[in-house]
Amino acid sequence: MSAEVDALTVVNQLRDLAADPLNRRAIVEDQGCLPGLILFFDHPNPQVVYSALLAVRYLAECRANREKLKSELGMMLSLQNVMQKSTSPGETKLLASEIYEILQSAGQEEAEQAEAAAASCRRKAHFFLGSNNKRAKTVVLHIDGLDDSTRRSLCEEALLKIRGVISFTFQMAVKRCVVRIRSDLKAEALGTAINSTKVMKAQQVVKTEDGGELMVPFQEDASVLVEENTDIPDYLPEDESPSQEQDKAVTRVGSVTDGLGWLSTAANFLTRSFYW
């Protein structure tokens, strides 16, 4: 197995571990994972870079992690480098910028919460913050058929093919996906991509004036042009991945024991592979 495939496998596993809120504190507290993720920001494979950024974005959803992430050696500088690098794909730059803004404001959050409690509550309702970024917006999808890890992987593949998708996270228990997209991308493109799987059907979840929720189906006969994302290569297919069984274990909801066991393996890989 090549070193690049090893790196891609490890960073994808860390991304999946970080997607589970129960694992986020342990990943940040581990002495090897954060330095390794930061080094992945400079990896020649753009998919490795994107997955590493997405893992850090998940970790930053836990407010208790943000100061630690911000103070980690090389974190902020490496994020700036990704944002400024001319070869970085547009979605990668947007994701790095969003993480940078969240961590940069980490020390001011307590004061902001006291001054604007209502705004803070709205922010907590989203998996992905940074709503002040005019270049991006958040779309919440309810996906009928999102029943297991196989369907989740199928949904991931469909979303990753869309140019303009920055990041996404799943709420498997309620069959929802929160997607961060460029402001110029129509939500219908997400519905078209997911509906094209033939085994899942997406509806958009919107807020009503009284604070409730309304599910709006996408028009089946609507002609929406979905621009495919060619900047970022596809993820390693499940049937070709050497760690297929491990992936099933760490992505299972609530799999803290399995996840932390694999976290140790990932940390050992990072220790062997990188030198400060």
Coordinates of C-alpha atoms in Angstrom, one line a residue:
M1 CA 0.0 0.0 0.0
S2 CA 1.4 3.4 -0.9
A3 CA 2.1 6.1 1.6
E4 CA -0.5 8.4 -0.1
V5 CA -3.2 5.7 0.2
D6 CA -2.2 5.2 3.8
A7 CA -2.6 8.9 4.4
L8 CA -5.9 9.1 2.7
T9 CA -7.2 6.1 4.6
V10 CA -6.1 7.5 7.9
V11 CA -7.4 11.0 7.4
N12 CA -10.8 9.7 6.2
Q13 CA -11.1 7.5 9.3
L14 CA -10.2 10.5 11.5
R15 CA -12.8 12.6 9.6
D16 CA -15.5 9.9 10.3
L17 CA -14.4 9.7 14.0
A18 CA -14.7 13.5 14.3
A19 CA -18.2 13.4 12.8
D20 CA -19.4 11.6 15.9
P21 CA -19.8 14.2 18.8
L22 CA -18.8 11.5 21.3
N23 CA -15.3 11.3 19.9
R24 CA -14.4 14.9 19.5
R25 CA -12.9 15.6 22.9
A26 CA -10.8 12.5 22.8
I27 CA -9.3 13.4 19.4
V28 CA -8.4 16.8 20.6
E29 CA -6.8 15.6 23.8
D30 CA -4.8 12.9 21.9
Q31 CA -1.2 14.2 21.6
G32 CA -0.7 12.8 18.0
C33 CA -3.9 13.5 16.1
L34 CA -4.0 17.3 16.0
P35 CA -0.3 17.7 14.9
G36 CA -0.9 15.1 12.2
L37 CA -4.0 16.7 10.9
I38 CA -2.2 20.1 10.7
L39 CA 0.6 18.4 8.6
F40 CA -2.1 16.9 6.3
F41 CA -3.0 20.5 5.4
D42 CA 0.2 20.6 3.3
H43 CA -0.3 17.2 1.7
P44 CA 0.1 17.0 -2.1
N45 CA -3.2 15.1 -2.5
P46 CA -6.0 17.7 -2.4
Q47 CA -8.5 15.1 -1.1
V48 CA -6.2 14.5 2.0
V49 CA -6.2 18.2 2.6
Y50 CA -9.9 18.5 2.3
S51 CA -10.6 15.6 4.6
A52 CA -8.2 16.9 7.2
L53 CA -10.0 20.3 7.1
L54 CA -13.4 18.6 7.4
A55 CA -12.1 16.7 10.4
V56 CA -11.0 19.9 12.1
R57 CA -14.3 21.5 11.2
Y58 CA -16.1 18.7 13.0
L59 CA -13.9 19.1 16.0
A60 CA -14.5 22.8 16.1
E61 CA -18.3 22.2 16.5
C62 CA -17.5 21.4 20.2
R63 CA -17.0 24.8 21.9
A64 CA -14.8 23.3 24.5
N65 CA -12.3 22.3 21.8
R66 CA -11.9 25.7 20.1
E67 CA -9.2 27.2 22.4
K68 CA -7.1 24.0 22.2
L69 CA -7.5 24.0 18.4
K70 CA -6.6 27.6 18.1
S71 CA -3.5 27.3 20.3
E72 CA -2.2 24.1 18.6
L73 CA 1.2 24.8 17.1
G74 CA 0.9 25.6 13.4
M75 CA -2.9 25.5 13.2
M76 CA -3.8 29.1 12.4
L77 CA -0.7 29.6 10.1
S78 CA -1.4 26.4 8.2
L79 CA -5.1 27.4 7.7
Q80 CA -3.9 30.7 6.3
N81 CA -1.5 28.9 3.9
V82 CA -4.4 26.8 2.6
M83 CA -6.5 29.9 2.1
Q84 CA -3.7 31.7 0.2
K85 CA -2.3 28.9 -1.8
S86 CA -3.1 29.4 -5.5
T87 CA -3.5 25.6 -6.1
S88 CA -6.1 25.1 -3.4
P89 CA -9.6 24.3 -4.8
G90 CA -12.3 26.9 -4.1
E91 CA -14.3 24.7 -1.7
T92 CA -11.1 23.9 0.2
K93 CA -10.3 27.6 0.6
L94 CA -13.8 28.3 1.8
L95 CA -13.7 25.5 4.4
A96 CA -10.3 26.7 5.7
S97 CA -11.6 30.3 5.9
E98 CA -14.6 29.2 7.8
I99 CA -12.5 27.2 10.3
Y100 CA -10.1 30.1 10.7
E101 CA -13.0 32.6 11.5
I102 CA -14.5 30.2 14.1
L103 CA -11.2 29.7 15.9
Q104 CA -10.2 33.3 15.6
S105 CA -13.3 34.4 17.5
A106 CA -13.0 31.6 20.1
G107 CA -11.9 33.9 22.9
Q108 CA -14.8 36.3 22.3
E109 CA -17.6 33.8 22.4
E110 CA -18.5 34.2 26.1
A111 CA -18.9 38.0 25.8
E112 CA -20.9 37.7 22.6
Q113 CA -23.3 35.2 24.2
A114 CA -24.0 37.6 27.0
E115 CA -24.7 40.5 24.6
A116 CA -26.7 38.5 22.0
A117 CA -28.3 35.5 23.6
A118 CA -30.9 35.1 20.8
A119 CA -28.2 35.1 18.1
S120 CA -26.2 32.6 20.1
C121 CA -29.2 30.3 20.2
R122 CA -29.6 30.4 16.5
R123 CA -25.9 29.6 16.0
K124 CA -26.2 26.6 18.3
A125 CA -29.0 25.2 16.2
H126 CA -26.6 24.8 13.2
F127 CA -23.9 22.1 12.9
F128 CA -22.0 24.5 10.7
L129 CA -21.5 28.0 11.9
G130 CA -20.1 31.1 10.2
S131 CA -23.4 32.3 8.9
N132 CA -21.9 35.8 8.5
N133 CA -19.9 34.4 5.6
K134 CA -21.8 35.9 2.6
R135 CA -20.1 33.4 0.3
A136 CA -21.7 30.4 1.9
K137 CA -25.0 29.2 3.2
T138 CA -26.5 26.3 5.1
V139 CA -29.1 23.9 3.8
V140 CA -30.9 21.3 6.0
L141 CA -32.1 18.2 4.2
H142 CA -34.5 15.5 5.4
I143 CA -33.5 12.3 3.5
D144 CA -36.0 9.4 3.3
G145 CA -34.0 6.2 3.0
L146 CA -31.0 7.4 5.0
D147 CA -31.1 4.3 7.1
D148 CA -27.6 2.9 7.5
S149 CA -23.9 3.5 6.8
T150 CA -24.2 2.2 3.3
R151 CA -26.8 4.7 2.4
R152 CA -24.8 7.4 4.1
S153 CA -21.8 6.6 2.0
L154 CA -24.0 6.7 -1.1
C155 CA -25.2 10.1 0.0
E156 CA -21.7 11.3 0.6
E157 CA -20.6 10.3 -2.8
A158 CA -23.5 12.2 -4.4
L159 CA -22.8 15.4 -2.5
L160 CA -19.1 15.3 -3.1
K161 CA -19.6 15.3 -6.8
I162 CA -21.4 18.7 -6.7
R163 CA -19.2 21.7 -7.3
G164 CA -20.0 24.3 -4.6
V165 CA -20.5 21.9 -1.6
I166 CA -18.1 23.0 1.2
S167 CA -18.9 20.5 4.0
F168 CA -21.7 18.4 5.4
T169 CA -22.7 16.4 8.5
F170 CA -25.3 13.8 9.2
Q171 CA -27.9 13.4 11.9
M172 CA -28.6 9.7 11.2
A173 CA -31.2 9.3 14.0
V174 CA -33.5 11.8 12.3
K175 CA -32.4 11.2 8.7
R176 CA -31.1 14.6 8.2
C177 CA -28.0 16.1 6.5
V178 CA -26.8 19.7 7.2
V179 CA -24.9 20.9 4.1
R180 CA -22.7 24.0 3.8
I181 CA -22.7 25.3 0.2
R182 CA -21.6 28.3 -1.8
S183 CA -24.2 31.1 -1.9
D184 CA -24.6 30.8 -5.7
L185 CA -25.4 27.0 -5.5
K186 CA -29.2 26.2 -5.6
A187 CA -30.5 23.8 -2.9
E188 CA -32.3 22.0 -5.7
A189 CA -28.9 20.7 -7.0
L190 CA -28.5 18.8 -3.7
G191 CA -32.0 17.3 -4.0
T192 CA -31.3 16.3 -7.6
A193 CA -28.0 14.6 -6.7
I194 CA -29.5 12.6 -3.7
N195 CA -32.7 11.7 -5.6
S196 CA -30.5 10.4 -8.5
T197 CA -29.4 7.5 -6.1
K198 CA -32.9 6.0 -6.7
V199 CA -32.9 4.7 -3.1
M200 CA -33.2 8.0 -1.2
K201 CA -35.4 11.1 -1.6
A202 CA -34.5 14.5 -0.2
Q203 CA -36.7 17.3 1.1
Q204 CA -35.5 20.7 2.3
V205 CA -36.2 21.7 5.9
V206 CA -37.0 25.4 6.3
K207 CA -37.9 27.5 9.3
T208 CA -41.4 29.0 9.6
E209 CA -42.1 32.5 11.0
D210 CA -43.3 31.0 14.3
G211 CA -40.1 29.0 14.7
G212 CA -41.4 25.7 13.5
E213 CA -40.1 23.6 10.7
L214 CA -41.6 22.8 7.3
M215 CA -40.4 20.1 4.8
V216 CA -40.4 21.3 1.2
P217 CA -40.1 18.6 -1.5
F218 CA -37.9 19.3 -4.5
Q219 CA -39.8 19.4 -7.8
E220 CA -39.2 16.2 -9.6
D221 CA -39.7 17.7 -13.0
A222 CA -37.4 20.7 -12.3
S223 CA -34.4 20.9 -14.7
V224 CA -31.4 21.7 -12.5
L225 CA -27.9 21.6 -13.9
V226 CA -25.6 20.0 -11.4
E227 CA -22.0 21.1 -12.0
E228 CA -19.7 18.2 -11.0
N229 CA -16.7 18.9 -8.8
T230 CA -13.5 18.0 -10.6
D231 CA -11.1 19.8 -8.3
I232 CA -11.3 17.2 -5.6
P233 CA -10.9 13.5 -6.5
D234 CA -13.3 10.9 -5.3
Y235 CA -13.0 9.2 -1.9
L236 CA -11.4 5.8 -1.9
P237 CA -14.3 3.4 -2.8
E238 CA -15.6 1.3 0.1
D239 CA -15.0 -2.0 -1.8
E240 CA -11.4 -1.0 -2.4
S241 CA -10.6 0.3 1.0
P242 CA -8.2 -1.9 3.0
S243 CA -9.9 -0.7 6.2
Q244 CA -13.5 -1.4 5.2
E245 CA -14.4 -3.3 8.4
Q246 CA -12.8 -0.6 10.6
D247 CA -14.8 2.0 8.8
K248 CA -18.1 0.2 9.6
A249 CA -17.1 0.1 13.3
V250 CA -16.1 3.8 13.7
T251 CA -19.0 5.3 11.9
R252 CA -21.6 3.4 13.9
V253 CA -23.5 5.9 16.1
G254 CA -22.3 5.8 19.7
S255 CA -19.3 3.5 19.0
V256 CA -17.0 5.2 21.5
T257 CA -15.0 2.1 22.4
D258 CA -14.3 1.1 18.8
G259 CA -13.7 4.7 17.8
L260 CA -11.1 5.3 20.5
G261 CA -9.4 2.0 19.6
W262 CA -9.0 3.1 16.0
L263 CA -7.9 6.5 17.2
S264 CA -4.9 4.9 18.8
T265 CA -4.0 3.2 15.5
A266 CA -4.3 6.5 13.7
A267 CA -2.1 8.3 16.2
N268 CA 0.6 5.6 15.8
F269 CA 0.4 6.0 12.0
L270 CA 0.9 9.8 12.4
T271 CA 3.8 9.3 14.8
R272 CA 5.5 7.0 12.3
S273 CA 4.9 9.1 9.3
F274 CA 5.7 12.7 10.3
Y275 CA 8.7 14.4 11.9
W276 CA 8.7 17.9 13.4

